[in-house]
């Protein structure tokens, strides 16, 4: 199976999406709808768990929500007024059904189902310690570490055991947990990964993005705050904040690419922020051209902003087909190469002889940009100028984003001139880090304690990276021993 989208292989993958419902008859059906709206956050696998007051029920499957959870018999096998679901990319752990969430375990206090968006940056260290003391793991997911920490905690109540577990982990997490006592939703103390709360009648709903609330007809209430735990029993809820207060550092890439443009994140319209980024890009990096063309679909809002600010007409110079599946069996290299045009094709009648500005959200490996520039050249473009609605991605993410190792990031290997030559564009420019912050209403990026996590651009990681540091130390020791030997 090969991807037919020429742009799929050069995007940062959107970690995962989670959705939970408490106090609604047939809760699993609502969860399935919510997961449809979050499908862009994880297209590898999906799962739903429910609780009927006596028993937990779970269905997990590889692939999309559609085809797995749109069958009546599947939803009917997930009864109860409480339910939680998850869509996944494998940012941590292998691609296998045993890693598909929600993960479920029988604890001394009863059943425990957990759905996690994020990544624990000390999971390997914790896992080694747990295995050493007798824990037996059933998956390779970092999420299972939390289950074992809860199970082995010495505190008496389940809530206290859960808090004890969270105080031992590092990194980024938004969690929705389902227990016989109720539902718990929480974010890490820095709020790196998003989580919002809504209401549908008397029912309480949690989701990774507000668009999932819209789809089920729920009202957005507020964001779950960084370091906050919201405990729900039926339709009653209470909030606690057991962690030392910290200045929040939500992921800035949610605005650049991850979130759907029709979502509200941190009180900001994602669509409006992306347009504002495009406008900043036009101010910082103008170019004399005839057309502004977005790379569909993620480049569209920024391209509109660039066009409005620059006065250069906006046009759809790349047409995307929405009737091709994500994968397609393609025999032979020649047919596979031609398959990239199944989803995207140049609008030749528009492009011929024109000087064009291509707007995309980011450059990761650079393979995407090279293909797009070549597509425009083949369609007869006189000049091709690339403008990117984020700063250069020079660093890997360890907070739940599937980032290539740093050696494969184009901006970590080449300077601007080298990148321009690599993608074969007439010019290339990125929005500055201050310009990105300006689009979010900040005067500039603060040198100390910036408002967002922007580590993929700056290398400023807001939490310890225990596993990464230990791996680096082991690798350096091995290299030293090899030299000595």
CSV table of C-alpha atoms in Angstrom, one decimal, residues 133-430:
chain,number,residue,atom,x,y,z
A,133,UNK,CA,10.1,-4.3,40.1
A,134,UNK,CA,7.8,-6.8,38.5
A,135,UNK,CA,5.4,-4.9,36.1
A,136,UNK,CA,4.4,-6.8,33.0
A,137,UNK,CA,3.7,-4.6,29.9
A,138,UNK,CA,1.2,-5.6,27.2
A,139,UNK,CA,2.1,-2.8,24.7
A,140,UNK,CA,5.0,-0.6,23.6
A,141,UNK,CA,3.0,2.6,24.1
A,142,UNK,CA,4.2,5.2,26.6
A,143,UNK,CA,0.6,5.5,27.8
A,144,UNK,CA,0.7,2.1,29.5
A,145,UNK,CA,3.4,3.5,31.8
A,146,UNK,CA,0.7,5.7,33.4
A,147,UNK,CA,-1.5,2.6,34.1
A,148,UNK,CA,1.3,0.8,35.8
A,149,UNK,CA,2.2,3.9,37.9
A,150,UNK,CA,-1.4,4.1,39.1
A,151,UNK,CA,-1.5,0.4,39.8
A,152,UNK,CA,1.7,0.4,41.9
A,153,UNK,CA,1.1,3.7,43.8
A,154,UNK,CA,0.9,3.5,47.6
A,155,UNK,CA,-1.9,6.1,47.9
A,156,UNK,CA,-5.3,4.9,48.9
A,157,UNK,CA,-7.9,6.4,46.6
A,158,UNK,CA,-7.8,6.0,42.8
A,159,UNK,CA,-7.7,9.8,42.3
A,160,UNK,CA,-4.7,10.1,44.6
A,161,UNK,CA,-3.0,7.2,42.9
A,162,UNK,CA,-3.6,8.9,39.5
A,163,UNK,CA,-2.2,12.2,40.7
A,164,UNK,CA,0.8,10.4,42.1
A,165,UNK,CA,1.4,8.8,38.7
A,166,UNK,CA,1.2,12.1,36.9
A,167,UNK,CA,3.7,13.7,39.2
A,168,UNK,CA,6.2,11.1,38.1
A,169,UNK,CA,5.9,11.7,34.4
A,170,UNK,CA,7.5,14.3,32.2
A,171,UNK,CA,6.5,15.7,28.8
A,172,UNK,CA,3.2,16.4,27.3
A,173,UNK,CA,-0.2,14.9,27.9
A,174,UNK,CA,-3.9,15.5,27.5
A,175,UNK,CA,-5.7,12.5,29.1
A,176,UNK,CA,-9.3,11.3,29.3
A,177,UNK,CA,-9.7,8.4,31.8
A,178,UNK,CA,-12.8,6.3,32.5
A,179,UNK,CA,-13.2,4.5,35.8
A,180,UNK,CA,-16.2,3.0,37.7
A,181,UNK,CA,-16.2,6.2,39.8
A,182,UNK,CA,-16.4,8.5,36.8
A,183,UNK,CA,-14.4,10.3,34.2
A,184,UNK,CA,-11.1,12.2,34.7
A,185,UNK,CA,-9.8,14.7,32.1
A,186,UNK,CA,-6.5,16.5,32.5
A,187,UNK,CA,-3.7,18.4,30.8
A,188,UNK,CA,0.0,18.5,31.7
A,189,UNK,CA,1.2,21.4,33.8
A,190,UNK,CA,2.4,23.4,30.8
A,191,UNK,CA,-0.7,22.6,28.7
A,192,UNK,CA,1.4,21.6,25.7
A,193,UNK,CA,-1.3,19.5,24.2
A,194,UNK,CA,-4.8,20.9,23.8
A,195,UNK,CA,-8.1,19.8,25.5
A,196,UNK,CA,-11.4,21.5,25.7
A,197,UNK,CA,-14.6,21.0,27.6
A,198,UNK,CA,-18.2,21.3,26.3
A,199,UNK,CA,-21.8,20.6,27.3
A,200,UNK,CA,-24.6,18.8,25.4
A,201,UNK,CA,-27.7,19.3,27.5
A,202,UNK,CA,-26.6,17.9,30.9
A,203,UNK,CA,-23.8,15.8,29.4
A,204,UNK,CA,-20.1,16.7,29.8
A,205,UNK,CA,-17.8,16.4,26.8
A,206,UNK,CA,-14.1,16.6,26.4
A,207,UNK,CA,-12.3,16.9,23.1
A,208,UNK,CA,-8.9,17.7,21.5
A,209,UNK,CA,-10.5,20.5,19.4
A,210,UNK,CA,-13.6,22.6,19.5
A,211,UNK,CA,-14.6,21.4,16.0
A,212,UNK,CA,-15.5,18.0,17.5
A,213,UNK,CA,-17.9,19.7,19.9
A,214,UNK,CA,-19.5,21.4,16.9
A,215,UNK,CA,-20.0,18.2,15.1
A,216,UNK,CA,-22.1,16.6,17.9
A,217,UNK,CA,-24.0,19.9,18.6
A,218,UNK,CA,-22.3,20.6,21.9
A,219,UNK,CA,-21.6,24.0,23.4
A,220,UNK,CA,-18.0,25.0,24.0
A,221,UNK,CA,-17.6,25.8,27.7
A,222,UNK,CA,-13.8,26.4,28.1
A,223,UNK,CA,-10.4,24.9,27.7
A,224,UNK,CA,-9.2,22.5,30.4
A,225,UNK,CA,-6.5,24.5,32.0
A,226,UNK,CA,-2.8,23.5,32.1
A,227,UNK,CA,-2.3,21.3,35.2
A,228,UNK,CA,-6.0,21.0,35.8
A,229,UNK,CA,-7.9,17.7,36.5
A,230,UNK,CA,-11.6,17.8,35.9
A,231,UNK,CA,-13.5,14.9,37.6
A,232,UNK,CA,-16.9,14.0,36.3
A,233,UNK,CA,-19.5,11.7,38.0
A,234,UNK,CA,-22.5,11.4,35.7
A,235,UNK,CA,-23.1,15.1,34.8
A,236,UNK,CA,-21.6,16.5,38.0
A,237,UNK,CA,-18.1,17.9,37.8
A,238,UNK,CA,-15.4,19.4,40.0
A,239,UNK,CA,-11.9,20.7,39.3
A,240,UNK,CA,-8.6,20.4,41.1
A,241,UNK,CA,-5.1,21.7,40.4
A,242,UNK,CA,-2.6,19.4,42.2
A,243,UNK,CA,0.5,20.6,40.5
A,244,UNK,CA,2.8,23.6,41.2
A,245,UNK,CA,1.6,26.4,38.9
A,246,UNK,CA,3.7,27.0,35.8
A,247,UNK,CA,3.5,29.5,32.9
A,248,UNK,CA,1.7,27.7,30.2
A,249,UNK,CA,3.5,26.7,27.0
A,250,UNK,CA,0.8,25.3,24.5
A,251,UNK,CA,2.1,24.0,21.2
A,252,UNK,CA,2.4,26.8,18.7
A,253,UNK,CA,2.2,24.3,15.8
A,254,UNK,CA,-1.5,23.7,16.5
A,255,UNK,CA,-2.0,27.1,14.9
A,256,UNK,CA,0.3,26.5,12.0
A,257,UNK,CA,-1.0,23.1,10.9
A,258,UNK,CA,-2.3,20.5,13.4
A,259,UNK,CA,-5.7,22.0,14.3
A,260,UNK,CA,-8.5,22.2,11.9
A,261,UNK,CA,-9.0,25.8,10.7
A,262,UNK,CA,-12.6,25.9,12.0
A,263,UNK,CA,-11.4,25.2,15.6
A,264,UNK,CA,-10.9,27.7,18.4
A,265,UNK,CA,-7.6,27.1,20.2
A,266,UNK,CA,-6.6,29.1,23.4
A,267,UNK,CA,-9.4,31.5,22.6
A,268,UNK,CA,-8.1,32.2,19.1
A,269,UNK,CA,-9.7,31.3,15.8
A,270,UNK,CA,-7.2,29.0,14.1
A,271,UNK,CA,-8.3,30.2,10.7
A,272,UNK,CA,-7.8,33.9,11.6
A,273,UNK,CA,-4.4,33.2,13.1
A,274,UNK,CA,-3.3,31.4,9.8
A,275,UNK,CA,-4.5,34.3,7.8
A,276,UNK,CA,-2.6,36.7,10.1
A,277,UNK,CA,0.6,34.5,9.6
A,278,UNK,CA,0.2,34.9,5.9
A,279,UNK,CA,-0.1,38.7,6.2
A,280,UNK,CA,3.0,38.8,8.4
A,281,UNK,CA,4.8,36.7,5.8
A,282,UNK,CA,3.8,39.2,3.0
A,283,UNK,CA,5.1,42.1,5.1
A,284,UNK,CA,8.4,40.4,5.9
A,285,UNK,CA,9.1,38.7,2.5
A,286,UNK,CA,7.3,40.5,-0.4
A,287,UNK,CA,7.9,39.4,-3.9
A,288,UNK,CA,6.9,40.8,-7.3
A,289,UNK,CA,4.5,38.2,-8.7
A,290,UNK,CA,1.3,37.6,-10.6
A,291,UNK,CA,-0.5,35.0,-8.4
A,292,UNK,CA,-0.6,33.7,-4.8
A,293,UNK,CA,-1.2,29.9,-4.8
A,294,UNK,CA,-1.8,27.8,-1.7
A,295,UNK,CA,-0.6,24.2,-1.3
A,296,UNK,CA,-3.9,22.5,-0.5
A,297,UNK,CA,-5.4,22.3,1.9
A,298,UNK,CA,-3.3,23.5,4.9
A,299,UNK,CA,-1.8,26.4,3.0
A,300,UNK,CA,-5.1,28.1,2.0
A,301,UNK,CA,-5.7,30.4,5.0
A,302,UNK,CA,-2.1,31.7,5.0
A,303,UNK,CA,-2.3,32.2,1.2
A,304,UNK,CA,-5.5,34.3,1.6
A,305,UNK,CA,-3.7,36.4,4.2
A,306,UNK,CA,-0.7,36.9,2.0
A,307,UNK,CA,-2.8,37.8,-1.0
A,308,UNK,CA,-4.9,40.3,0.9
A,309,UNK,CA,-1.8,42.0,2.5
A,310,UNK,CA,0.2,42.0,-0.8
A,311,UNK,CA,-2.6,42.8,-3.2
A,312,UNK,CA,-1.5,39.9,-5.4
A,313,UNK,CA,-4.5,37.9,-6.6
A,314,UNK,CA,-5.3,34.6,-4.8
A,315,UNK,CA,-5.9,31.6,-7.1
A,316,UNK,CA,-6.2,27.9,-6.8
A,317,UNK,CA,-3.3,26.8,-8.9
A,318,UNK,CA,-3.2,23.3,-7.5
A,319,UNK,CA,-6.4,21.3,-7.6
A,320,UNK,CA,-7.0,18.6,-5.1
A,321,UNK,CA,-9.3,15.6,-5.7
A,322,UNK,CA,-11.3,14.6,-2.7
A,323,UNK,CA,-12.5,11.4,-4.2
A,324,UNK,CA,-9.3,9.3,-3.8
A,325,UNK,CA,-8.7,7.2,-0.8
A,326,UNK,CA,-5.6,7.7,1.4
A,327,UNK,CA,-3.9,4.6,0.0
A,328,UNK,CA,-3.9,2.9,-3.3
A,329,UNK,CA,-2.2,-0.3,-4.6
A,330,UNK,CA,0.2,0.7,-7.3
A,331,UNK,CA,2.2,-1.9,-9.2
A,332,UNK,CA,5.6,-0.8,-10.3
A,333,UNK,CA,7.6,2.3,-9.8
A,334,UNK,CA,6.4,4.1,-12.9
A,335,UNK,CA,2.7,3.8,-12.0
A,336,UNK,CA,3.5,4.7,-8.4
A,337,UNK,CA,5.3,7.9,-9.6
A,338,UNK,CA,2.3,8.8,-11.7
A,339,UNK,CA,0.0,8.2,-8.7
A,340,UNK,CA,1.0,11.4,-7.1
A,341,UNK,CA,-1.3,13.2,-9.4
A,342,UNK,CA,-4.3,11.3,-8.3
A,343,UNK,CA,-4.9,13.8,-5.4
A,344,UNK,CA,-3.2,17.0,-6.6
A,345,UNK,CA,-2.7,18.4,-10.1
A,346,UNK,CA,-1.6,21.8,-11.5
A,347,UNK,CA,-4.2,24.1,-12.9
A,348,UNK,CA,-2.2,24.6,-16.2
A,349,UNK,CA,-4.5,27.1,-17.8
A,350,UNK,CA,-4.0,29.4,-14.9
A,351,UNK,CA,-0.3,29.0,-14.2
A,352,UNK,CA,1.3,29.1,-17.7
A,353,UNK,CA,3.6,32.1,-18.1
A,354,UNK,CA,2.8,33.5,-14.6
A,355,UNK,CA,5.2,34.4,-11.7
A,356,UNK,CA,3.7,32.6,-8.8
A,357,UNK,CA,4.0,32.7,-5.0
A,358,UNK,CA,3.4,29.2,-3.4
A,359,UNK,CA,2.3,29.3,0.2
A,360,UNK,CA,2.8,26.2,2.4
A,361,UNK,CA,2.6,25.8,6.2
A,362,UNK,CA,6.0,24.2,6.7
A,363,UNK,CA,9.0,22.5,5.2
A,364,UNK,CA,10.1,19.3,6.9
A,365,UNK,CA,12.3,17.1,4.7
A,366,UNK,CA,11.9,19.3,1.7
A,367,UNK,CA,10.7,16.5,-0.6
A,368,UNK,CA,7.2,18.0,-0.8
A,369,UNK,CA,8.4,21.5,-1.8
A,370,UNK,CA,10.7,20.0,-4.5
A,371,UNK,CA,7.7,18.2,-6.0
A,372,UNK,CA,5.4,21.2,-5.9
A,373,UNK,CA,8.0,23.5,-7.4
A,374,UNK,CA,8.6,21.0,-10.2
A,375,UNK,CA,4.8,20.6,-10.7
A,376,UNK,CA,4.6,24.4,-11.2
A,377,UNK,CA,7.6,24.4,-13.6
A,378,UNK,CA,6.0,21.6,-15.6
A,379,UNK,CA,2.8,23.6,-15.8
A,380,UNK,CA,4.7,26.5,-17.4
A,381,UNK,CA,5.2,28.9,-14.5
A,382,UNK,CA,7.7,31.7,-15.4
A,383,UNK,CA,8.9,32.0,-11.8
A,384,UNK,CA,8.2,30.0,-8.6
A,385,UNK,CA,8.7,31.7,-5.3
A,386,UNK,CA,8.1,29.7,-2.1
A,387,UNK,CA,6.8,31.3,1.1
A,388,UNK,CA,6.4,29.3,4.3
A,389,UNK,CA,3.9,30.2,7.1
A,390,UNK,CA,6.2,29.0,9.9
A,391,UNK,CA,9.9,29.4,10.8
A,392,UNK,CA,12.4,26.8,9.6
A,393,UNK,CA,11.8,23.4,11.4
A,394,UNK,CA,15.3,22.7,12.8
A,395,UNK,CA,14.5,20.5,15.8
A,396,UNK,CA,12.6,17.3,16.5
A,397,UNK,CA,9.5,17.3,18.7
A,398,UNK,CA,9.4,15.0,21.8
A,399,UNK,CA,5.9,15.9,22.9
A,400,UNK,CA,3.7,13.7,20.7
A,401,UNK,CA,4.5,14.8,17.2
A,402,UNK,CA,5.9,12.3,14.7
A,403,UNK,CA,8.9,14.4,13.7
A,404,UNK,CA,11.8,12.9,11.6
A,405,UNK,CA,15.1,12.6,13.4
A,406,UNK,CA,16.9,16.0,13.2
A,407,UNK,CA,19.4,14.8,10.6
A,408,UNK,CA,16.5,14.5,8.2
A,409,UNK,CA,15.1,18.0,8.7
A,410,UNK,CA,16.1,20.1,5.7
A,411,UNK,CA,16.5,23.3,7.8
A,412,UNK,CA,18.9,21.5,10.2
A,413,UNK,CA,21.2,20.6,7.3
A,414,UNK,CA,21.1,23.6,5.1
A,415,UNK,CA,21.0,27.4,5.3
A,416,UNK,CA,18.4,29.4,3.4
A,417,UNK,CA,20.5,29.4,0.2
A,418,UNK,CA,21.0,25.7,0.3
A,419,UNK,CA,17.3,25.0,0.9
A,420,UNK,CA,16.3,27.3,-2.0
A,421,UNK,CA,18.7,25.4,-4.3
A,422,UNK,CA,17.5,22.1,-3.0
A,423,UNK,CA,13.8,22.8,-3.7
A,424,UNK,CA,14.8,24.5,-7.0
A,425,UNK,CA,12.7,27.6,-6.3
A,426,UNK,CA,13.5,31.1,-7.5
A,427,UNK,CA,13.3,32.3,-3.9
A,428,UNK,CA,12.4,30.9,-0.5
A,429,UNK,CA,11.4,32.7,2.7
A,430,UNK,CA,9.9,31.7,6.1
